[in-house]
CSV table of N, CA and C in Angstrom, one decimal:
chain,number,residue,atom,x,y,z
A,1,MET,N,-7.6,22.2,4.9
A,1,MET,CA,-8.2,21.6,3.7
A,1,MET,C,-7.5,20.3,3.4
A,2,THR,N,-8.3,19.2,3.2
A,2,THR,CA,-7.7,17.9,2.9
A,2,THR,C,-7.6,17.7,1.4
A,3,ALA,N,-6.4,17.2,1.0
A,3,ALA,CA,-6.1,17.0,-0.4
A,3,ALA,C,-6.8,15.7,-0.9
A,4,ASN,N,-7.3,15.7,-2.1
A,4,ASN,CA,-7.9,14.5,-2.7
A,4,ASN,C,-6.9,14.0,-3.7
A,5,PHE,N,-6.6,12.7,-3.5
A,5,PHE,CA,-5.7,12.0,-4.4
A,5,PHE,C,-6.5,11.1,-5.3
A,6,SER,N,-6.1,11.0,-6.6
A,6,SER,CA,-6.8,10.1,-7.5
A,6,SER,C,-5.8,9.3,-8.2
A,7,ILE,N,-6.0,8.0,-8.2
A,7,ILE,CA,-5.2,7.1,-9.0
A,7,ILE,C,-6.2,6.3,-9.8
A,8,PHE,N,-6.1,6.4,-11.1
A,8,PHE,CA,-7.1,5.7,-12.0
A,8,PHE,C,-6.4,4.5,-12.6
A,9,ASP,N,-7.3,3.5,-12.9
A,9,ASP,CA,-6.8,2.3,-13.6
A,9,ASP,C,-6.8,2.7,-15.0
A,10,THR,N,-5.6,2.7,-15.6
A,10,THR,CA,-5.4,3.1,-17.0
A,10,THR,C,-5.4,1.9,-17.9
A,11,GLY,N,-5.4,0.7,-17.3
A,11,GLY,CA,-5.3,-0.5,-18.1
A,11,GLY,C,-6.6,-1.1,-18.5
A,12,GLN,N,-7.7,-0.5,-18.0
A,12,GLN,CA,-9.1,-1.1,-18.3
A,12,GLN,C,-9.9,0.0,-19.0
A,13,ASP,N,-10.9,-0.5,-19.8
A,13,ASP,CA,-11.8,0.4,-20.4
A,13,ASP,C,-13.0,0.7,-19.6
A,14,SER,N,-13.3,-0.3,-18.6
A,14,SER,CA,-14.5,-0.2,-17.8
A,14,SER,C,-14.4,0.8,-16.7
A,15,ASP,N,-15.4,1.7,-16.6
A,15,ASP,CA,-15.4,2.7,-15.6
A,15,ASP,C,-15.5,2.1,-14.2
A,16,SER,N,-16.1,0.9,-14.1
A,16,SER,CA,-16.2,0.3,-12.8
A,16,SER,C,-14.9,-0.2,-12.2
A,17,ASP,N,-13.9,-0.3,-13.1
A,17,ASP,CA,-12.5,-0.7,-12.7
A,17,ASP,C,-11.7,0.5,-12.2
A,18,ASN,N,-12.2,1.7,-12.4
A,18,ASN,CA,-11.4,2.8,-12.0
A,18,ASN,C,-11.5,3.0,-10.5
A,19,LEU,N,-10.4,3.3,-9.9
A,19,LEU,CA,-10.3,3.4,-8.4
A,19,LEU,C,-10.0,4.9,-8.1
A,20,ILE,N,-10.7,5.5,-7.2
A,20,ILE,CA,-10.4,6.8,-6.8
A,20,ILE,C,-10.3,6.8,-5.3
A,21,PHE,N,-9.2,7.3,-4.8
A,21,PHE,CA,-9.0,7.4,-3.3
A,21,PHE,C,-9.0,8.8,-2.9
A,22,ARG,N,-9.9,9.1,-1.9
A,22,ARG,CA,-10.0,10.5,-1.4
A,22,ARG,C,-8.8,10.9,-0.6
A,23,ASN,N,-8.1,10.0,0.0
A,23,ASN,CA,-7.0,10.3,0.8
A,23,ASN,C,-6.1,9.1,1.0
A,24,ALA,N,-5.0,9.3,1.7
A,24,ALA,CA,-4.0,8.2,1.9
A,24,ALA,C,-4.6,7.1,2.8
A,25,SER,N,-5.5,7.4,3.7
A,25,SER,CA,-6.2,6.4,4.5
A,25,SER,C,-7.0,5.5,3.6
A,26,ASP,N,-7.7,6.0,2.6
A,26,ASP,CA,-8.5,5.2,1.7
A,26,ASP,C,-7.6,4.2,1.0
A,27,PHE,N,-6.5,4.8,0.4
A,27,PHE,CA,-5.6,3.9,-0.3
A,27,PHE,C,-5.0,2.8,0.5
A,28,SER,N,-4.6,3.2,1.7
A,28,SER,CA,-4.0,2.2,2.6
A,28,SER,C,-5.0,1.2,3.0
A,29,TYR,N,-6.2,1.6,3.3
A,29,TYR,CA,-7.3,0.6,3.6
A,29,TYR,C,-7.4,-0.4,2.5
A,30,TYR,N,-7.5,0.1,1.3
A,30,TYR,CA,-7.7,-0.7,0.1
A,30,TYR,C,-6.5,-1.7,0.0
A,31,ILE,N,-5.3,-1.2,0.1
A,31,ILE,CA,-4.1,-2.1,0.0
A,31,ILE,C,-4.1,-3.2,1.1
A,32,GLN,N,-4.4,-2.8,2.3
A,32,GLN,CA,-4.4,-3.7,3.4
A,32,GLN,C,-5.5,-4.8,3.3
A,33,THR,N,-6.7,-4.4,2.9
A,33,THR,CA,-7.8,-5.3,2.8
A,33,THR,C,-7.6,-6.2,1.6
A,34,THR,N,-7.0,-5.7,0.5
A,34,THR,CA,-6.7,-6.5,-0.7
A,34,THR,C,-5.7,-7.6,-0.4
A,35,ALA,N,-4.6,-7.1,0.3
A,35,ALA,CA,-3.5,-8.0,0.7
A,35,ALA,C,-4.1,-9.2,1.6
A,36,GLN,N,-4.9,-8.8,2.5
A,36,GLN,CA,-5.4,-9.9,3.4
A,36,GLN,C,-6.4,-10.8,2.7
A,37,LYS,N,-7.2,-10.3,1.8
A,37,LYS,CA,-8.1,-11.1,1.0
A,37,LYS,C,-7.4,-12.0,0.1
A,38,GLU,N,-6.3,-11.6,-0.5
A,38,GLU,CA,-5.6,-12.4,-1.5
A,38,GLU,C,-4.5,-13.2,-0.8
A,39,GLY,N,-4.2,-13.0,0.4
A,39,GLY,CA,-3.2,-13.8,1.1
A,39,GLY,C,-1.8,-13.4,0.7
A,40,ILE,N,-1.5,-12.2,0.4
A,40,ILE,CA,-0.2,-11.7,0.0
A,40,ILE,C,0.2,-10.5,0.8
A,41,SER,N,1.4,-10.1,0.7
A,41,SER,CA,1.9,-9.0,1.5
A,41,SER,C,1.4,-7.7,1.0
A,42,CYS,N,1.4,-6.7,1.8
A,42,CYS,CA,1.0,-5.3,1.4
A,42,CYS,C,2.0,-4.8,0.3
A,43,THR,N,3.3,-5.2,0.5
A,43,THR,CA,4.3,-4.8,-0.4
A,43,THR,C,4.0,-5.3,-1.8
A,44,GLN,N,3.6,-6.6,-1.9
A,44,GLN,CA,3.3,-7.2,-3.2
A,44,GLN,C,2.0,-6.6,-3.8
A,45,THR,N,1.1,-6.3,-2.9
A,45,THR,CA,-0.2,-5.7,-3.4
A,45,THR,C,0.1,-4.4,-4.0
A,46,ILE,N,0.9,-3.6,-3.4
A,46,ILE,CA,1.3,-2.3,-4.0
A,46,ILE,C,2.0,-2.4,-5.3
A,47,LEU,N,2.9,-3.4,-5.4
A,47,LEU,CA,3.7,-3.6,-6.6
A,47,LEU,C,2.7,-4.1,-7.7
A,48,ASP,N,1.8,-5.0,-7.4
A,48,ASP,CA,0.8,-5.4,-8.3
A,48,ASP,C,-0.1,-4.3,-8.8
A,49,TYR,N,-0.5,-3.5,-7.9
A,49,TYR,CA,-1.4,-2.3,-8.2
A,49,TYR,C,-0.7,-1.4,-9.2
A,50,CYS,N,0.6,-1.1,-8.9
A,50,CYS,CA,1.4,-0.2,-9.8
A,50,CYS,C,1.6,-0.9,-11.2
A,51,GLU,N,1.9,-2.2,-11.2
A,51,GLU,CA,2.1,-2.8,-12.5
A,51,GLU,C,0.8,-2.9,-13.3
A,52,GLN,N,-0.3,-3.1,-12.7
A,52,GLN,CA,-1.6,-3.2,-13.4
A,52,GLN,C,-2.0,-1.8,-14.0
A,53,ARG,N,-1.5,-0.8,-13.3
A,53,ARG,CA,-1.9,0.6,-13.7
A,53,ARG,C,-0.8,1.4,-14.4
A,54,ASP,N,0.3,0.7,-14.7
A,54,ASP,CA,1.5,1.3,-15.3
A,54,ASP,C,1.9,2.5,-14.6
A,55,LEU,N,2.1,2.3,-13.3
A,55,LEU,CA,2.6,3.3,-12.4
A,55,LEU,C,3.9,2.9,-11.8
A,56,GLU,N,4.7,3.9,-11.4
A,56,GLU,CA,5.9,3.6,-10.6
A,56,GLU,C,5.6,3.8,-9.1
A,57,PRO,N,6.2,3.0,-8.3
A,57,PRO,CA,5.9,3.2,-6.8
A,57,PRO,C,6.1,4.6,-6.3
A,58,ASP,N,7.0,5.4,-6.9
A,58,ASP,CA,7.1,6.8,-6.5
A,58,ASP,C,5.8,7.6,-6.8
A,59,ASP,N,5.1,7.1,-7.8
A,59,ASP,CA,3.8,7.8,-8.2
A,59,ASP,C,2.8,7.7,-7.1
A,60,ILE,N,2.8,6.7,-6.2
A,60,ILE,CA,1.8,6.6,-5.2
A,60,ILE,C,2.4,6.8,-3.8
A,61,ALA,N,3.6,7.2,-3.7
A,61,ALA,CA,4.3,7.4,-2.4
A,61,ALA,C,3.5,8.3,-1.5
A,62,LYS,N,2.9,9.3,-2.0
A,62,LYS,CA,2.1,10.2,-1.2
A,62,LYS,C,0.8,9.6,-0.6
A,63,LEU,N,0.4,8.4,-1.2
A,63,LEU,CA,-0.8,7.7,-0.7
A,63,LEU,C,-0.5,6.7,0.4
A,64,ILE,N,0.8,6.6,0.8
A,64,ILE,CA,1.1,5.6,1.8
A,64,ILE,C,1.1,6.3,3.2
A,65,ASN,N,0.2,5.9,4.0
A,65,ASN,CA,0.1,6.6,5.3
A,65,ASN,C,1.0,5.8,6.3
A,66,ARG,N,1.0,6.3,7.6
A,66,ARG,CA,1.9,5.8,8.6
A,66,ARG,C,1.7,4.3,8.9
A,67,SER,N,0.4,3.9,9.0
A,67,SER,CA,0.0,2.6,9.3
A,67,SER,C,0.5,1.6,8.2
A,68,LEU,N,0.3,2.0,6.9
A,68,LEU,CA,0.8,1.1,5.8
A,68,LEU,C,2.3,1.1,5.8
A,69,LYS,N,3.0,2.2,6.0
A,69,LYS,CA,4.4,2.3,6.0
A,69,LYS,C,5.0,1.3,7.1
A,70,GLU,N,4.3,1.3,8.3
A,70,GLU,CA,4.8,0.4,9.4
A,70,GLU,C,4.6,-1.0,9.0
A,71,GLN,N,3.5,-1.3,8.3
A,71,GLN,CA,3.2,-2.7,7.8
A,71,GLN,C,4.3,-3.1,6.8
A,72,ILE,N,4.6,-2.3,5.9
A,72,ILE,CA,5.6,-2.6,4.9
A,72,ILE,C,7.0,-2.8,5.5
A,73,THR,N,7.3,-2.0,6.5
A,73,THR,CA,8.5,-2.1,7.2
A,73,THR,C,8.6,-3.5,7.9
A,74,LEU,N,7.5,-3.9,8.6
A,74,LEU,CA,7.5,-5.2,9.3
A,74,LEU,C,7.7,-6.3,8.3
A,75,GLU,N,7.0,-6.2,7.1
A,75,GLU,CA,7.1,-7.2,6.1
A,75,GLU,C,8.6,-7.3,5.6
A,76,MET,N,9.2,-6.2,5.4
A,76,MET,CA,10.5,-6.2,4.9
A,76,MET,C,11.5,-6.7,5.9
A,77,GLN,N,11.3,-6.4,7.2
A,77,GLN,CA,12.1,-7.0,8.3
A,77,GLN,C,12.0,-8.5,8.3
A,78,GLU,N,10.8,-9.0,8.2
A,78,GLU,CA,10.5,-10.4,8.3
A,78,GLU,C,11.2,-11.2,7.1
A,79,GLU,N,11.3,-10.5,6.0
A,79,GLU,CA,11.9,-11.1,4.8
A,79,GLU,C,13.4,-10.9,4.8
A,80,GLY,N,13.9,-10.2,5.8
A,80,GLY,CA,15.4,-9.9,5.9
A,80,GLY,C,15.9,-8.8,4.9
A,81,LEU,N,15.0,-8.0,4.4
A,81,LEU,CA,15.4,-6.9,3.5
A,81,LEU,C,15.7,-5.7,4.3
A,82,LEU,N,15.3,-5.6,5.5
A,82,LEU,CA,15.6,-4.5,6.4
A,82,LEU,C,16.1,-5.1,7.7
A,83,PRO,N,17.0,-4.4,8.4
A,83,PRO,CA,17.4,-4.9,9.7
A,83,PRO,C,16.3,-4.8,10.7
A,84,LYS,N,16.2,-5.8,11.6
A,84,LYS,CA,15.1,-5.7,12.6
A,84,LYS,C,15.5,-4.7,13.7
A,85,ASN,N,14.5,-4.1,14.3
A,85,ASN,CA,14.8,-3.2,15.4
A,85,ASN,C,15.2,-3.9,16.6
A,86,THR,N,15.9,-3.3,17.4
A,86,THR,CA,16.3,-4.0,18.7
A,86,THR,C,15.1,-4.1,19.6
A,87,GLU,N,14.9,-5.2,20.1
A,87,GLU,CA,13.8,-5.4,21.0
A,87,GLU,C,14.2,-5.4,22.5
A,88,LEU,N,13.4,-4.8,23.3
A,88,LEU,CA,13.8,-4.7,24.7
A,88,LEU,C,13.4,-6.0,25.4
A,89,GLU,N,14.2,-6.5,26.3
A,89,GLU,CA,13.9,-7.7,27.0
A,89,GLU,C,13.4,-7.3,28.4
A,90,PHE,N,12.3,-7.9,28.7
A,90,PHE,CA,11.7,-7.6,30.1
A,90,PHE,C,11.7,-8.9,30.9
A,91,GLU,N,12.1,-8.8,32.1
A,91,GLU,CA,12.2,-10.0,33.0
A,91,GLU,C,10.9,-10.2,33.7
């Protein structure tokens, strides 16, 4: 059985602004496409999403799938917030 996750926009009165994600893949797709469309990082998109909806990042942790986690890790490595993984050198 697949769990359904719902994160509602609590900052708006309009029902059209409410977002419902059926699963972590839906949420991750939303974050990645929004980040690309707005030209910002996925990390910033998540933080903006949480701020707009008065949520803590821990509240949405279960909605972050492997792909989004990998993207966030890469972004943080590029910003120097996480150490970069050792790369293999091929001759």
